Short mmCIF file of C-alpha atoms and ligand atoms in Angstrom, two decimals:
data_model
loop_
_atom_site.label_atom_id
_atom_site.label_comp_id
_atom_site.label_asym_id
_atom_site.label_seq_id
_atom_site.Cartn_x
_atom_site.Cartn_y
_atom_site.Cartn_z
CA MET A 1 198.84 31.67 221.77
CA THR A 2 198.84 33.64 225.03
CA ALA A 3 198.76 37.38 225.28
CA ALA A 4 202.29 38.62 224.76
CA PRO A 5 203.53 40.53 227.84
CA LEU A 6 203.48 44.22 227.13
CA ILE A 7 206.78 45.66 226.06
CA LEU A 8 207.02 49.41 225.48
CA LEU A 9 210.06 50.20 223.31
CA LYS A 10 211.97 53.14 224.64
CA ASP A 11 214.83 53.72 222.21
CA ILE A 12 212.63 54.79 219.34
CA TRP A 13 210.77 57.88 218.09
CA TYR A 14 207.18 58.21 219.22
CA PHE A 15 204.74 60.61 217.70
CA ALA A 16 203.94 63.08 220.52
CA LEU A 17 201.57 65.73 219.19
CA PRO A 18 200.86 67.93 216.27
CA GLY A 19 203.18 70.91 216.11
CA ALA A 20 200.10 73.18 215.71
CA ALA A 21 199.12 72.36 219.28
CA LEU A 22 202.05 74.37 220.51
CA LYS A 23 201.95 78.08 219.80
CA PRO A 24 205.14 80.12 220.38
CA GLY A 25 205.30 80.61 224.18
CA GLY A 26 202.84 77.80 224.74
CA THR A 27 203.19 74.58 226.68
CA LYS A 28 201.34 71.27 226.82
CA ALA A 29 201.75 68.55 229.48
CA LYS A 30 201.31 64.88 228.53
CA ILE A 31 201.94 61.57 230.06
CA LEU A 32 203.89 59.40 227.61
CA LEU A 33 205.17 55.86 228.29
CA GLY A 34 204.19 56.44 231.90
CA GLU A 35 206.36 59.52 232.26
CA PRO A 36 205.10 63.11 232.72
CA VAL A 37 206.44 65.32 229.93
CA LEU A 38 206.14 69.05 229.45
CA PHE A 39 206.26 70.19 225.86
CA GLY A 40 206.82 73.81 225.01
CA ARG A 41 207.63 76.04 222.09
CA THR A 42 210.01 78.94 222.58
CA LYS A 43 209.07 82.46 221.62
CA PRO A 44 212.18 83.89 220.02
CA LYS A 45 212.63 87.63 220.71
CA ASP A 46 213.02 88.19 216.91
CA GLY A 47 209.53 86.79 216.32
CA GLY A 48 210.74 83.56 214.72
CA PRO A 49 208.67 80.36 214.78
CA GLY A 50 210.29 79.01 217.93
CA ASP A 51 211.57 75.52 218.74
CA VAL A 52 209.73 72.74 220.34
CA PHE A 53 211.30 71.23 223.48
CA ALA A 54 210.32 68.59 225.99
CA VAL A 55 211.37 68.23 229.61
CA ARG A 56 210.33 65.97 232.44
CA ASP A 57 207.29 67.54 234.01
CA ILE A 58 208.68 67.30 237.56
CA CYS A 59 210.66 70.01 239.31
CA PRO A 60 213.95 68.46 240.51
CA HIS A 61 213.71 70.50 243.73
CA ARG A 62 210.55 69.24 245.40
CA GLY A 63 208.64 67.39 242.68
CA VAL A 64 205.96 69.88 241.67
CA PRO A 65 204.92 69.48 238.05
CA LEU A 66 206.50 72.28 236.08
CA SER A 67 203.33 72.49 234.05
CA GLU A 68 201.76 73.97 237.21
CA GLY A 69 204.08 76.90 236.80
CA SER A 70 204.55 79.36 234.00
CA PHE A 71 206.50 79.74 230.78
CA ASP A 72 207.55 83.14 229.44
CA GLY A 73 208.63 81.82 226.04
CA GLN A 74 212.25 81.41 227.25
CA GLU A 75 212.12 79.71 230.64
CA VAL A 76 209.76 77.55 232.61
CA GLN A 77 209.25 78.63 236.20
CA CYS A 78 208.17 76.26 238.99
CA PRO A 79 205.27 77.67 240.97
CA TYR A 80 206.56 76.37 244.36
CA HIS A 81 209.89 78.16 244.92
CA GLY A 82 210.27 79.84 241.57
CA TRP A 83 213.19 77.90 240.20
CA LYS A 84 213.62 78.53 236.45
CA PHE A 85 214.67 76.11 233.73
CA GLY A 86 215.65 76.67 230.12
CA PRO A 87 214.46 74.55 227.14
CA SER A 88 217.60 72.39 227.51
CA GLY A 89 216.47 71.49 231.07
CA GLN A 90 219.25 73.57 232.61
CA CYS A 91 218.34 75.42 235.78
CA THR A 92 218.92 79.12 235.24
CA HIS A 93 217.71 80.74 238.41
CA ILE A 94 217.02 79.89 242.07
CA PRO A 95 215.40 82.92 243.69
CA SER A 96 216.15 81.95 247.29
CA LEU A 97 219.90 81.97 246.81
CA VAL A 98 221.86 84.73 248.61
CA GLU A 99 224.83 86.34 247.04
CA GLY A 100 227.97 84.43 247.89
CA GLN A 101 226.12 81.24 248.72
CA ASP A 102 228.27 78.48 247.38
CA PHE A 103 225.77 76.59 245.26
CA ASP A 104 226.37 75.57 241.71
CA ILE A 105 223.12 75.87 239.82
CA ALA A 106 224.87 74.55 236.66
CA LYS A 107 224.56 71.17 238.23
CA ILE A 108 220.79 71.37 238.49
CA LYS A 109 218.96 69.99 235.49
CA VAL A 110 215.55 68.66 234.67
CA ARG A 111 215.62 65.78 232.23
CA ARG A 112 215.24 66.98 228.64
CA TYR A 113 213.93 64.66 225.93
CA PRO A 114 215.11 64.95 222.33
CA VAL A 115 212.33 66.11 220.03
CA ARG A 116 212.00 66.66 216.31
CA GLU A 117 209.42 68.60 214.40
CA GLN A 118 208.86 67.60 210.77
CA ASN A 119 205.87 68.52 208.57
CA GLY A 120 203.96 69.64 211.65
CA LEU A 121 204.53 66.39 213.49
CA VAL A 122 206.38 66.49 216.79
CA TRP A 123 208.35 63.34 217.70
CA ILE A 124 209.90 62.47 221.03
CA TRP A 125 212.71 60.13 221.94
CA MET A 126 212.41 58.75 225.52
CA GLY A 127 215.34 56.34 225.53
CA LYS A 128 218.31 56.61 227.86
CA ASP A 129 220.76 57.55 225.19
CA GLU A 130 220.71 60.21 222.49
CA PRO A 131 218.80 59.18 219.31
CA ASP A 132 220.80 57.24 216.75
CA GLN A 133 218.16 57.47 214.01
CA GLU A 134 215.64 60.01 212.69
CA PRO A 135 211.85 59.84 212.93
CA PRO A 136 210.07 58.35 209.91
CA GLY A 137 209.22 60.63 207.01
CA LEU A 138 206.15 60.30 204.84
CA PRO A 139 206.80 59.11 201.22
CA GLU A 140 206.94 62.00 198.73
CA LEU A 141 205.58 64.46 201.24
CA PRO A 142 206.66 68.00 200.36
CA ALA A 143 208.77 69.52 203.10
CA ASP A 144 206.50 72.49 203.59
CA LEU A 145 203.22 70.52 203.78
CA ARG A 146 201.41 70.54 207.14
CA PRO A 147 198.50 68.34 208.24
CA THR A 148 195.05 69.64 207.30
CA LEU A 149 193.12 67.40 209.67
CA THR A 150 194.03 66.22 213.09
CA LYS A 151 192.27 63.94 215.43
CA ALA A 152 193.47 62.26 218.66
CA MET A 153 191.57 59.73 220.72
CA LEU A 154 192.31 58.01 223.96
CA PHE A 155 191.95 54.20 223.84
CA PRO A 156 191.62 52.55 227.30
CA CYS A 157 193.82 49.63 226.41
CA ASN A 158 197.55 48.94 226.15
CA MET A 159 199.47 49.85 222.99
CA ASP A 160 199.59 46.36 221.57
CA HIS A 161 195.80 45.96 221.48
CA ALA A 162 195.48 49.37 219.87
CA VAL A 163 198.08 48.57 217.18
CA VAL A 164 196.74 45.09 216.49
CA GLY A 165 193.13 46.35 216.44
CA LEU A 166 193.94 49.01 213.88
CA MET A 167 195.97 46.78 211.54
CA ASP A 168 193.53 43.84 211.56
CA PRO A 169 191.62 43.69 208.29
CA ALA A 170 189.00 41.11 209.43
CA HIS A 171 187.17 43.46 211.82
CA VAL A 172 186.40 46.06 209.09
CA PRO A 173 183.09 44.65 207.72
CA PHE A 174 181.88 43.90 211.25
CA ILE A 175 182.92 47.04 213.10
CA HIS A 176 182.93 49.80 210.48
CA ARG A 177 179.39 49.90 209.51
CA SER A 178 177.42 53.06 209.06
CA TRP A 179 174.65 54.46 206.92
CA TYR A 180 177.15 55.97 204.49
CA TRP A 181 179.59 53.04 204.24
CA ARG A 182 178.93 49.26 204.21
CA THR A 183 175.25 49.15 204.89
CA GLY A 184 172.99 46.12 204.75
CA PRO A 185 173.96 42.51 205.43
CA ILE A 186 177.63 41.84 205.92
CA LYS A 187 179.19 40.73 202.58
CA LEU A 188 182.74 39.48 202.55
CA LYS A 189 185.07 39.60 199.56
CA THR A 190 188.22 37.58 199.13
CA LYS A 191 191.26 39.87 199.20
CA ALA A 192 194.81 39.17 198.22
CA LYS A 193 197.42 41.86 199.01
CA GLU A 194 201.11 41.93 198.37
CA PHE A 195 203.30 42.78 201.31
CA GLY A 196 207.00 43.26 201.76
CA PRO A 197 209.51 44.43 204.37
CA SER A 198 210.17 48.16 204.87
CA PRO A 199 212.23 50.04 207.45
CA TYR A 200 211.33 48.75 210.94
CA GLY A 201 208.08 47.35 209.54
CA PHE A 202 206.27 46.21 206.46
CA THR A 203 204.34 47.65 203.55
CA MET A 204 201.18 46.70 201.76
CA LYS A 205 202.40 47.39 198.24
CA ARG A 206 200.89 49.97 195.95
CA HIS A 207 197.53 48.83 194.69
CA LYS A 208 194.15 50.14 193.53
CA PRO A 209 191.84 50.06 196.51
CA ALA A 210 188.27 48.91 196.20
CA ILE A 211 186.27 51.96 195.20
CA THR A 212 184.38 53.14 198.20
CA LEU A 213 182.41 56.37 198.57
CA ALA A 214 185.38 58.19 200.14
CA TYR A 215 187.57 57.32 197.21
CA ARG A 216 184.80 58.01 194.68
CA ILE A 217 184.63 61.62 195.93
CA LEU A 218 188.36 62.00 195.20
CA GLY A 219 187.82 61.40 191.48
CA ALA A 220 190.42 59.52 189.40
CA ALA A 221 191.33 55.93 190.17
CA PRO A 222 193.47 56.19 193.33
CA GLU A 223 196.45 54.00 194.14
CA THR A 224 197.43 53.36 197.71
CA GLU A 225 200.43 52.07 199.62
CA ILE A 226 200.23 51.42 203.32
CA SER A 227 203.28 51.04 205.53
CA PHE A 228 203.51 50.11 209.16
CA ARG A 229 206.56 50.88 211.18
CA LEU A 230 207.60 50.50 214.80
CA PRO A 231 206.65 51.55 217.36
CA GLY A 232 203.13 52.08 216.03
CA VAL A 233 203.08 54.28 212.94
CA ARG A 234 200.86 53.57 209.94
CA ILE A 235 201.27 55.73 206.88
CA GLU A 236 198.89 55.45 203.94
CA HIS A 237 199.90 57.26 200.76
CA ILE A 238 197.07 57.61 198.33
CA ARG A 239 197.93 58.89 194.86
CA ILE A 240 195.21 60.31 192.75
CA GLY A 241 196.68 61.37 189.42
CA ALA A 242 199.14 64.17 190.17
CA ASN A 243 197.80 64.68 193.69
CA SER A 244 198.38 62.89 196.94
CA VAL A 245 196.69 62.32 200.27
CA TRP A 246 198.61 61.01 203.23
CA ASN A 247 196.75 59.34 206.12
CA PHE A 248 199.06 59.22 209.11
CA THR A 249 198.09 57.18 212.19
CA ALA A 250 200.27 56.97 215.25
CA VAL A 251 199.71 54.90 218.33
CA THR A 252 201.51 56.35 221.37
CA PRO A 253 201.34 54.78 224.86
CA ILE A 254 200.23 57.00 227.70
CA ASP A 255 201.03 54.14 230.09
CA ASP A 256 200.43 50.39 230.30
CA THR A 257 196.65 50.74 230.23
CA GLN A 258 195.96 53.80 228.07
CA THR A 259 197.01 54.63 224.53
CA GLU A 260 196.59 57.70 222.39
CA VAL A 261 195.72 57.16 218.76
CA SER A 262 196.32 60.10 216.50
CA ASN A 263 195.06 60.40 212.96
CA LEU A 264 196.30 63.19 210.68
CA PHE A 265 195.70 63.88 207.04
CA PHE A 266 197.89 65.78 204.62
CA TRP A 267 196.92 66.60 201.06
CA THR A 268 198.10 68.51 198.09
CA THR A 269 194.66 69.21 196.64
CA PRO A 270 193.49 72.61 198.05
CA TRP A 271 189.80 72.02 197.14
CA LEU A 272 189.73 68.96 199.37
CA GLY A 273 189.64 71.54 202.22
CA LEU A 274 185.96 71.93 201.44
CA LEU A 275 185.44 68.39 202.67
CA LYS A 276 187.06 69.09 206.07
CA PRO A 277 183.86 68.98 208.18
CA ILE A 278 182.73 65.70 206.53
CA ALA A 279 186.19 64.16 206.84
CA LEU A 280 186.42 65.10 210.53
CA PHE A 281 183.07 63.54 211.11
CA VAL A 282 184.13 60.31 209.37
CA MET A 283 187.49 60.20 211.24
CA ASP A 284 185.73 60.58 214.52
CA HIS A 285 183.21 57.96 213.64
CA PHE A 286 185.71 55.37 212.36
CA LEU A 287 188.20 55.84 215.20
CA GLY A 288 185.37 55.80 217.68
CA GLN A 289 184.23 52.43 216.34
CA ASP A 290 187.73 51.05 216.73
CA ARG A 291 187.85 52.42 220.30
CA ASP A 292 184.45 51.07 221.21
CA ILE A 293 185.24 47.49 220.30
CA LEU A 294 188.53 47.72 222.26
CA ILE A 295 186.56 48.91 225.29
CA ARG A 296 184.34 45.90 224.94
CA GLN A 297 187.45 43.67 224.48
CA GLN A 298 188.77 44.90 227.85
CA ARG A 299 185.80 43.28 229.57
CA GLY A 300 187.09 39.89 228.35
CA LEU A 301 190.75 40.63 228.68
CA LYS A 302 190.53 41.26 232.39
CA TYR A 303 190.19 37.50 232.86
CA ASP A 304 193.56 37.06 231.10
CA PRO A 305 192.32 34.70 228.42
CA THR A 306 194.52 32.86 225.96
CA LEU A 307 194.43 34.76 222.66
CA MET A 308 194.94 33.62 219.04
CA LEU A 309 196.50 35.14 215.99
CA ILE A 310 195.39 33.27 212.86
CA ARG A 311 196.66 33.29 209.35
CA ASP A 312 196.42 35.39 207.16
CA THR A 313 194.28 38.07 208.75
CA ASP A 314 196.45 38.24 211.87
CA THR A 315 199.79 37.87 210.09
CA GLN A 316 200.41 41.58 210.30
CA ALA A 317 199.84 41.37 214.07
CA ARG A 318 202.34 38.49 214.23
CA TRP A 319 204.86 40.56 212.34
CA TYR A 320 204.28 43.45 214.73
CA TYR A 321 205.12 41.29 217.75
CA GLN A 322 208.13 39.75 215.95
CA LEU A 323 209.46 43.15 214.84
CA LYS A 324 209.10 44.53 218.33
CA ASN A 325 210.91 41.62 219.93
CA GLU A 326 213.71 41.79 217.33
CA TYR A 327 214.02 45.54 217.88
CA LEU A 328 214.40 45.08 221.61
CA ARG A 329 216.86 42.17 221.26
CA ALA A 330 218.94 43.98 218.61
CA ARG A 331 219.26 47.04 220.92
CA GLU A 332 220.15 44.95 223.91
CA GLU A 333 222.76 43.01 221.96
CA GLY A 334 224.04 46.14 220.23
CA ARG A 335 223.69 44.69 216.74
CA PRO A 336 221.74 45.82 213.65
CA PHE A 337 218.02 45.19 213.44
CA VAL A 338 217.05 42.31 211.16
CA ASN A 339 213.63 42.53 209.54
CA ALA A 340 212.28 38.97 209.19
CA VAL A 341 209.30 39.97 207.02
CA LYS A 342 209.58 38.54 203.51
CA ASP A 343 207.76 39.42 200.31
CA THR A 344 204.45 37.61 200.48
CA VAL A 345 200.85 37.72 199.51
CA LEU A 346 198.34 37.66 202.30
CA ARG A 347 194.75 36.43 201.65
CA TRP A 348 191.68 36.93 203.65
CA ARG A 349 188.01 37.64 203.45
CA SER A 350 186.77 40.98 204.59
S1 FES B 1 209.49 72.44 243.95
FE1 FES B 1 210.01 73.49 242.19
S2 FES B 1 211.10 75.14 242.92
FE2 FES B 1 210.77 74.05 244.67
FE1 FE2 B 2 189.22 49.74 212.41
#
């Protein structure tokens, strides 16, 4: 099997950044899917929480990034000639215009991208048309819960390698080794996991995970359910008695060669907050191990080798490519998306 040509889906919600990264009156510039985007959060005069917005980070006048300018909480001002734009992208002021000059600033707009903020997660829609769906929610997540831990890492590879690398179970015993987890000689165990289709993706059905140190700290026998969804969102819901932990991972393309991987945790158990420093260390370590092997993989990929996806460890990766192709085709043909994943048990040793 050859490397599938990279397709970046456009008409879909991508995780952009944690809402906490945007204070009222603040902005953040990012490149997403090869496009410069300026995120901001308004600062309402009544002191409200403010709304997140996203506009193309290029002034329509002479191309200066708007992020080089300023934001007063209501309008973004370009530093070059001082044009101002509202959160909708509408130009509101051109300082050089003289009274009576016949110029309709209502026609001047910078592209605005639809955004949504839910549970402290900011999503962006970069498609041509307005969104016709909503971003994914997390199962059973209370509406007022915000992430407790947030980590983002830049992977120097395209989105597909990042997604496939994160969902592949066979690398775990080889790559995720550390003094506190999986020490000593590599020992593999036979695993059998039930999978089934779920919206725009698939789910590893609720099961009791192997007790590892991390789970042992949490106490009672946990149960976990892991779902993957296009474009690159993995949601693990761990139930421990009456409490829950959600591990949210999102893969967002910066461009064709760089990808941001974000990992956020939500939990309903306040005392878990005590473990924050340890958890951050572990997240950094694990994600760093995934990134490091992908960096090494790039050294081989530059020779454009033929790649393989074998059963059953790479079945999730196959599904990912199938789902993505189907998503693209269904949009092009203007028909409903058909999920080809069937209920099945995948077996592997890891
Ligand atoms: S380039 Fe932005 S105002 Fe002229
Ligand atoms: Fe990994």
